[in-house]
Short mmCIF file of C-alpha atoms in Angstrom, two decimals:
data_model
loop_
_atom_site.label_atom_id
_atom_site.label_comp_id
_atom_site.label_asym_id
_atom_site.label_seq_id
_atom_site.Cartn_x
_atom_site.Cartn_y
_atom_site.Cartn_z
CA UNK K 26 -45.25 39.18 18.46
CA UNK K 27 -47.63 40.47 15.89
CA UNK K 28 -46.62 42.97 13.52
CA UNK K 29 -49.61 44.99 14.26
CA UNK K 30 -48.85 45.38 17.77
CA UNK K 31 -45.26 46.43 17.55
CA UNK K 32 -46.38 49.12 15.17
CA UNK K 33 -48.58 50.15 17.88
CA UNK K 34 -46.07 50.37 20.46
CA UNK K 35 -43.81 52.52 18.47
CA UNK K 36 -44.48 56.00 19.71
CA UNK K 37 -43.45 57.86 16.51
CA UNK K 38 -43.71 56.82 12.72
CA UNK K 39 -39.99 57.88 12.53
CA UNK K 40 -39.18 54.53 13.79
CA UNK K 41 -39.83 53.12 10.70
CA UNK K 42 -36.79 54.97 9.19
CA UNK K 43 -34.48 53.90 12.00
CA UNK K 44 -33.24 50.45 10.76
CA UNK K 45 -33.44 47.61 8.13
CA UNK K 46 -37.26 47.50 7.70
CA UNK K 47 -37.20 47.08 3.85
CA UNK K 48 -38.07 43.42 2.87
CA UNK K 49 -35.85 43.47 -0.20
CA UNK K 50 -32.52 43.19 1.51
CA UNK K 51 -30.73 39.65 0.84
CA UNK K 52 -27.45 38.40 2.02
CA UNK K 53 -25.83 35.56 -0.11
CA UNK K 54 -23.06 33.46 0.98
CA UNK K 55 -21.21 31.13 -1.66
CA UNK K 56 -19.11 28.34 -0.76
CA UNK K 57 -17.02 27.74 -3.79
CA UNK K 58 -14.70 24.81 -2.20
CA UNK K 59 -11.68 26.58 -4.07
CA UNK K 60 -8.61 26.51 -1.88
CA UNK K 61 -7.65 30.24 -2.97
CA UNK K 62 -11.09 32.03 -2.42
CA UNK K 63 -13.14 29.44 -0.60
CA UNK K 64 -15.98 31.84 -0.02
CA UNK K 65 -17.87 35.01 -1.18
CA UNK K 66 -20.51 37.19 0.59
CA UNK K 67 -22.82 39.35 -1.37
CA UNK K 68 -25.65 41.93 -0.21
CA UNK K 69 -28.34 42.98 -2.81
CA UNK K 70 -30.51 45.77 -1.93
CA UNK K 71 -33.60 46.51 -4.34
CA UNK K 72 -35.44 49.85 -4.11
CA UNK K 73 -37.99 51.92 -6.31
CA UNK K 74 -36.16 54.50 -8.46
CA UNK K 75 -38.09 57.87 -9.15
CA UNK K 76 -38.96 57.91 -12.84
CA UNK K 77 -36.99 61.21 -12.85
CA UNK K 78 -33.94 59.66 -11.90
CA UNK K 79 -34.55 56.66 -14.26
CA UNK K 80 -34.79 58.91 -17.33
CA UNK K 81 -31.39 60.45 -16.48
CA UNK K 82 -27.79 58.81 -17.06
CA UNK K 83 -27.21 56.05 -14.44
CA UNK K 84 -23.84 55.11 -13.11
CA UNK K 85 -22.91 53.00 -10.05
CA UNK K 86 -21.84 56.15 -8.08
CA UNK K 87 -25.44 58.22 -8.55
CA UNK K 88 -27.18 55.22 -7.61
CA UNK K 89 -25.46 54.81 -4.40
CA UNK K 90 -26.06 58.32 -3.69
CA UNK K 91 -29.54 58.93 -4.74
CA UNK K 92 -30.76 55.53 -3.12
CA UNK K 93 -29.93 55.76 0.49
CA UNK K 94 -29.18 52.25 2.03
CA UNK K 95 -30.66 50.74 4.94
CA UNK K 96 -28.70 51.04 7.96
CA UNK K 97 -28.42 47.40 8.50
CA UNK K 98 -25.82 47.21 5.68
CA UNK K 99 -22.15 48.17 6.53
CA UNK K 100 -20.76 48.91 3.01
CA UNK K 101 -17.15 49.03 4.44
CA UNK K 102 -17.33 45.24 4.42
CA UNK K 103 -17.33 45.12 0.54
CA UNK K 104 -14.96 45.26 -2.07
CA UNK K 105 -16.97 45.58 -5.37
CA UNK K 106 -20.28 46.49 -6.26
CA UNK K 107 -22.43 46.86 -9.27
CA UNK K 108 -26.00 48.14 -9.79
CA UNK K 109 -28.80 46.60 -12.08
CA UNK K 110 -31.78 48.52 -13.52
CA UNK K 111 -34.80 46.14 -13.60
CA UNK K 112 -38.26 46.41 -15.06
CA UNK K 113 -40.44 49.44 -14.09
CA UNK K 114 -38.69 51.70 -11.48
CA UNK K 115 -36.48 48.89 -9.78
CA UNK K 116 -32.94 49.50 -9.05
CA UNK K 117 -30.90 46.76 -7.47
CA UNK K 118 -27.39 47.36 -6.06
CA UNK K 119 -25.23 44.39 -5.15
CA UNK K 120 -22.02 44.55 -2.91
CA UNK K 121 -19.76 41.57 -2.91
CA UNK K 122 -16.33 40.58 -1.21
CA UNK K 123 -14.35 37.29 -1.70
CA UNK K 124 -12.59 35.79 1.38
CA UNK K 125 -9.58 33.47 1.85
CA UNK K 126 -11.42 31.91 4.79
CA UNK K 127 -14.70 31.61 6.29
CA UNK K 128 -13.26 32.83 9.51
CA UNK K 129 -12.32 35.91 7.94
CA UNK K 130 -15.85 36.29 6.28
CA UNK K 131 -17.58 36.04 9.60
CA UNK K 132 -15.15 38.88 11.09
CA UNK K 133 -16.33 41.32 8.45
CA UNK K 134 -20.15 40.35 8.79
CA UNK K 135 -21.78 43.05 6.39
CA UNK K 136 -25.17 43.28 8.67
CA UNK K 137 -25.36 45.72 11.53
CA UNK K 138 -28.05 46.42 14.11
CA UNK K 139 -28.39 49.87 15.81
CA UNK K 140 -25.19 50.90 14.30
CA UNK K 141 -23.27 47.87 15.70
CA UNK K 142 -21.83 45.12 13.49
CA UNK K 143 -23.60 41.69 14.14
CA UNK K 144 -21.05 39.19 15.51
CA UNK K 145 -20.72 35.75 13.77
CA UNK K 146 -18.59 32.72 13.73
CA UNK K 147 -18.25 30.71 10.57
CA UNK K 148 -16.52 27.54 9.61
CA UNK K 149 -16.03 25.12 6.67
CA UNK K 150 -14.93 21.53 7.14
CA UNK K 151 -13.85 19.17 4.03
CA UNK K 152 -14.28 15.45 4.49
CA UNK K 153 -12.32 13.81 1.81
CA UNK K 154 -13.86 10.20 1.04
CA UNK K 155 -11.88 9.43 -2.37
CA UNK K 156 -15.08 9.05 -4.59
CA UNK K 157 -16.60 12.35 -3.01
CA UNK K 158 -15.82 15.30 -0.70
CA UNK K 159 -18.43 16.50 2.14
CA UNK K 160 -18.44 20.08 2.54
CA UNK K 161 -19.96 21.18 5.93
CA UNK K 162 -20.57 24.71 6.62
CA UNK K 163 -21.70 26.57 9.56
CA UNK K 164 -22.53 30.05 10.87
CA UNK K 165 -23.80 31.23 14.14
CA UNK K 166 -25.05 34.64 14.83
CA UNK K 167 -24.41 35.86 18.25
CA UNK K 168 -27.56 36.65 20.56
CA UNK K 169 -28.66 40.19 21.02
CA UNK K 170 -30.90 39.72 23.95
CA UNK K 171 -28.97 41.96 26.25
CA UNK K 172 -30.19 44.77 24.41
CA UNK K 173 -33.38 44.39 26.58
CA UNK K 174 -32.77 45.37 30.25
CA UNK K 175 -35.57 42.92 31.75
CA UNK K 176 -34.74 39.35 30.80
CA UNK K 177 -37.73 37.51 29.03
CA UNK K 178 -37.05 34.41 31.27
CA UNK K 179 -38.55 36.38 33.97
CA UNK K 180 -42.07 36.26 32.32
CA UNK K 181 -41.88 32.88 30.79
CA UNK K 182 -40.25 29.42 30.80
CA UNK K 183 -37.04 29.53 28.57
CA UNK K 184 -38.39 26.81 26.27
CA UNK K 185 -41.56 28.85 25.69
CA UNK K 186 -39.48 32.03 24.85
CA UNK K 187 -37.43 30.02 22.42
CA UNK K 188 -40.15 28.61 20.81
CA UNK K 189 -41.90 31.81 20.34
CA UNK K 190 -38.99 33.64 18.64
CA UNK K 191 -37.28 30.54 16.70
CA UNK K 192 -39.74 27.80 16.41
CA UNK K 193 -37.50 25.51 18.52
CA UNK K 194 -38.03 23.41 20.57
CA UNK K 195 -41.34 22.46 18.57
CA UNK K 196 -43.85 22.57 21.50
CA UNK K 197 -46.75 22.04 18.97
CA UNK K 198 -45.68 18.89 17.59
CA UNK K 199 -48.56 16.51 17.75
CA UNK K 200 -50.99 19.03 18.69
CA UNK K 201 -54.17 19.60 16.82
CA UNK K 202 -55.05 22.96 15.47
CA UNK K 203 -57.11 23.85 18.34
CA UNK K 204 -54.31 22.64 20.94
CA UNK K 205 -51.66 24.39 19.03
CA UNK K 206 -53.62 27.60 19.27
CA UNK K 207 -54.53 27.36 22.94
CA UNK K 208 -50.74 27.11 23.44
CA UNK K 209 -49.69 30.04 21.77
CA UNK K 210 -52.42 32.11 23.22
CA UNK K 211 -50.83 31.31 26.53
CA UNK K 212 -47.46 32.46 25.47
CA UNK K 213 -48.33 35.79 23.58
CA UNK K 214 -49.40 37.75 26.88
CA UNK K 215 -46.16 36.97 28.55
CA UNK K 216 -44.37 38.21 25.40
CA UNK K 217 -46.31 41.32 25.29
CA UNK K 218 -45.88 41.87 29.09
CA UNK K 219 -42.12 41.62 28.72
CA UNK K 220 -41.90 44.15 25.73
CA UNK K 221 -44.32 46.31 27.52
CA UNK K 222 -42.25 46.44 30.49
CA UNK K 223 -38.92 46.92 28.74
CA UNK K 224 -40.09 49.89 26.81
CA UNK K 225 -41.68 51.60 29.75
CA UNK K 226 -38.53 50.92 31.78
CA UNK K 227 -36.67 52.59 28.81
CA UNK K 228 -39.20 55.63 28.75
CA UNK K 229 -39.15 55.95 32.59
CA UNK K 230 -35.42 55.79 32.69
CA UNK K 231 -34.88 58.30 30.02
CA UNK K 232 -37.31 60.79 31.45
CA UNK K 233 -35.31 60.58 34.74
CA UNK K 234 -31.86 60.87 33.26
CA UNK K 235 -33.26 64.13 31.46
CA UNK K 236 -35.53 65.48 34.26
CA UNK K 237 -33.47 68.46 34.74
CA UNK K 238 -34.44 69.63 31.35
CA UNK K 239 -38.33 69.54 32.20
CA UNK K 240 -39.60 73.18 32.82
CA UNK K 241 -41.45 73.31 36.11
CA UNK K 242 -42.00 69.69 36.68
CA UNK K 243 -44.81 68.88 38.87
CA UNK K 244 -42.64 66.97 41.40
CA UNK K 245 -39.17 66.27 42.07
CA UNK K 246 -36.76 63.85 40.33
CA UNK K 247 -36.65 61.98 43.74
CA UNK K 248 -40.64 61.99 44.22
CA UNK K 249 -40.80 61.07 40.43
CA UNK K 250 -38.71 57.82 41.07
CA UNK K 251 -40.71 56.95 44.19
CA UNK K 252 -43.92 56.96 42.13
CA UNK K 253 -42.52 54.69 39.59
CA UNK K 254 -44.75 51.60 40.68
CA UNK K 255 -47.93 53.56 40.96
CA UNK K 256 -47.25 55.54 37.76
CA UNK K 257 -46.66 52.37 35.57
CA UNK K 258 -49.97 50.72 37.15
CA UNK K 259 -51.93 53.95 36.29
CA UNK K 260 -50.46 54.16 32.70
CA UNK K 261 -51.59 50.61 32.04
CA UNK K 262 -54.80 50.55 33.60
CA UNK K 263 -57.39 48.74 31.62
CA UNK K 264 -54.85 47.55 29.09
CA UNK K 265 -52.74 44.95 28.17
CA UNK K 266 -50.68 46.52 25.54
CA UNK K 267 -49.10 49.91 25.00
CA UNK K 268 -51.07 49.91 21.57
CA UNK K 269 -54.21 50.68 23.44
CA UNK K 270 -52.81 53.77 25.37
CA UNK K 271 -51.18 57.29 24.86
CA UNK K 272 -48.76 57.54 27.54
CA UNK K 273 -48.45 61.34 27.33
CA UNK K 274 -51.99 61.54 28.25
CA UNK K 275 -51.66 59.19 31.13
CA UNK K 276 -48.92 61.02 32.44
CA UNK K 277 -51.00 64.34 32.19
CA UNK K 278 -53.85 62.73 33.87
CA UNK K 279 -51.69 61.38 36.89
CA UNK K 280 -49.55 64.67 37.59
CA UNK K 281 -52.44 67.03 36.49
CA UNK K 282 -49.60 68.66 34.26
CA UNK K 283 -48.22 68.52 30.88
CA UNK K 284 -44.74 69.07 31.59
CA UNK K 285 -43.82 65.71 30.25
CA UNK K 286 -45.52 66.30 26.65
CA UNK K 287 -42.08 67.02 25.16
CA UNK K 288 -41.00 63.46 25.42
CA UNK K 289 -43.55 62.35 23.33
CA UNK K 290 -43.23 64.95 20.51
CA UNK K 291 -40.79 64.18 17.96
CA UNK K 292 -40.19 67.89 16.83
CA UNK K 293 -38.29 68.33 20.32
CA UNK K 294 -35.15 67.17 21.15
CA UNK K 295 -36.30 65.26 24.16
CA UNK K 296 -38.89 63.57 21.92
CA UNK K 297 -36.28 62.33 19.33
CA UNK K 298 -33.84 61.33 21.95
CA UNK K 299 -36.77 59.01 23.45
CA UNK K 300 -37.77 57.66 20.14
CA UNK K 301 -33.98 56.75 19.55
CA UNK K 302 -33.76 54.76 22.70
CA UNK K 303 -36.98 53.07 21.95
CA UNK K 304 -35.87 52.15 18.47
CA UNK K 305 -32.93 50.29 19.80
CA UNK K 306 -35.19 47.71 20.97
CA UNK K 307 -37.94 47.90 18.41
CA UNK K 308 -35.24 47.70 15.57
CA UNK K 309 -34.64 44.00 16.40
CA UNK K 310 -37.97 42.78 15.76
CA UNK K 311 -37.98 45.02 12.26
CA UNK K 312 -34.47 43.43 11.20
CA UNK K 313 -35.33 41.05 8.30
CA UNK K 314 -32.66 39.87 6.27
CA UNK K 315 -33.16 36.58 3.98
CA UNK K 316 -29.98 34.37 4.25
CA UNK K 317 -29.32 32.59 1.14
CA UNK K 318 -26.45 30.04 0.80
CA UNK K 319 -24.95 28.25 -2.37
CA UNK K 320 -22.70 25.10 -1.69
CA UNK K 321 -20.54 23.36 -3.87
CA UNK K 322 -21.81 19.97 -5.55
CA UNK K 323 -25.42 18.79 -4.41
CA UNK K 324 -27.01 19.78 -0.87
CA UNK K 325 -27.37 16.55 1.36
CA UNK K 326 -28.50 18.30 4.56
CA UNK K 327 -30.01 21.76 4.44
CA UNK K 328 -30.32 22.12 8.16
CA UNK K 329 -33.05 24.48 9.19
CA UNK K 330 -33.30 26.11 5.70
CA UNK K 331 -35.30 25.26 2.78
CA UNK K 332 -33.76 24.09 -0.60
CA UNK K 333 -34.63 26.17 -3.57
CA UNK K 334 -35.30 25.36 -7.20
CA UNK K 335 -31.65 26.91 -8.10
CA UNK K 336 -30.14 24.56 -5.58
CA UNK K 337 -29.39 27.41 -3.06
CA UNK K 338 -30.62 27.28 0.55
CA UNK K 339 -33.05 29.92 2.07
CA UNK K 340 -32.71 30.74 5.79
CA UNK K 341 -35.13 33.14 7.64
CA UNK K 342 -33.15 35.36 9.41
CA UNK K 343 -34.99 37.60 11.65
CA UNK K 344 -33.70 39.83 14.70
CA UNK K 345 -36.16 38.26 16.94
CA UNK K 346 -34.42 34.83 16.37
CA UNK K 347 -31.43 36.38 18.08
CA UNK K 348 -33.33 37.49 21.16
CA UNK K 349 -33.32 34.15 23.36
CA UNK K 350 -30.10 32.60 21.97
CA UNK K 351 -27.44 32.53 19.16
CA UNK K 352 -28.86 31.69 15.64
CA UNK K 353 -26.89 28.79 13.67
CA UNK K 354 -27.08 28.16 10.07
CA UNK K 355 -25.64 24.64 8.87
CA UNK K 356 -25.49 22.88 5.57
CA UNK K 357 -23.76 19.94 4.08
CA UNK K 358 -23.19 19.17 0.56
CA UNK K 359 -21.30 16.51 -1.60
CA UNK K 360 -19.05 16.81 -4.51
CA UNK K 361 -18.61 13.69 -6.36
CA UNK K 362 -15.05 12.89 -7.80
CA UNK K 363 -15.52 11.83 -11.44
CA UNK K 364 -11.68 11.37 -11.73
CA UNK K 365 -11.86 8.79 -8.85
CA UNK K 366 -14.14 6.84 -10.40
CA UNK K 367 -12.16 6.92 -13.64
CA UNK K 368 -8.96 6.19 -11.99
CA UNK K 369 -10.52 3.60 -9.98
CA UNK K 370 -11.81 1.74 -13.05
CA UNK K 371 -8.54 2.36 -14.62
CA UNK K 372 -6.76 0.56 -11.74
CA UNK K 373 -9.19 -2.51 -11.94
CA UNK K 374 -8.88 -2.86 -15.67
CA UNK K 375 -5.26 -2.90 -15.06
CA UNK K 376 -5.38 -5.45 -12.45
CA UNK K 377 -7.80 -7.44 -14.41
CA UNK K 378 -5.54 -7.30 -17.70
CA UNK K 379 -2.44 -8.36 -15.49
CA UNK K 380 -4.34 -11.34 -14.05
CA UNK K 381 -5.36 -12.42 -17.56
CA UNK K 382 -1.79 -11.97 -18.78
CA UNK K 383 -0.41 -14.02 -16.18
CA UNK K 384 -2.81 -16.84 -16.84
CA UNK K 385 -1.92 -16.81 -20.35
CA UNK K 386 1.61 -17.12 -19.49
CA UNK K 387 0.90 -20.09 -17.15
CA UNK K 388 -0.81 -21.86 -19.66
CA UNK K 389 1.58 -21.28 -22.34
#
């Protein structure tokens, strides 16, 4: 879904503060191949430091207190941290933790969404082949699609949903630019309806659950519930997107009353509560933490990632990829055993020497 539409759907600007919206959070996983500490996880968060703070004496503790971290980072999962001050006003804080196994590492995933730690399962396989060892790493982050009350498959085919959010399966392979554009234009309206309906349902259910807090409502709670279909149709009349409307104005026109306005005012308790409920769904779209991976030796297969100049692999890791299904990161690398070549050559030389020695003895 287009970012502009997601911004428009947000009923209050405070949603931008609710989760991991900063594009400068990166999670890095290192597979060392070492038998004692086979893997390490790091989270780096960069932020702009006020000049006044920069001119003062900086310590790791003061940076942590003065630079609030995004809610997507769970610092309890880390053992050490350090802070670097870059050019200009940039501050970068890195949290790190070594692990004795990839299983242990995945159990302490440092990323969280809506206050809940993301669940993942990681594995590392070693394939010894004498002259080399292959390392196969995989980590699967579990789907969060159940956050939405209305399933996306009610609005479009499963393959279309998967392609829209993850790019797989590639439904535009072999299509021309015009044909691909036509394909995408067919999917987007369905996705918009799905998200619109989910947000409307969240809002409607929230109002119903707090109906007793409304002073002098124009209709009873039971009647309000009965009017659901008519109310939704009236609110969305003439528009395909919540971006184009103001729900509080539509509610006021429908009931000829401003009794529901407090639900759309962030300065009220009801308004803050509704914003929090809506943000639980919108935060998924705003979650964006690039995942980088360093493997031992030379990477032979980067999976769905992109190999970088420094030898690491970059994987796009956005919340929307977790909507239709689990998101799996895989990579394979190879470590060449120089000692195996030397030992093999040594054995060959010994064998040749023995053969020559035997022939000389037979000839003598």
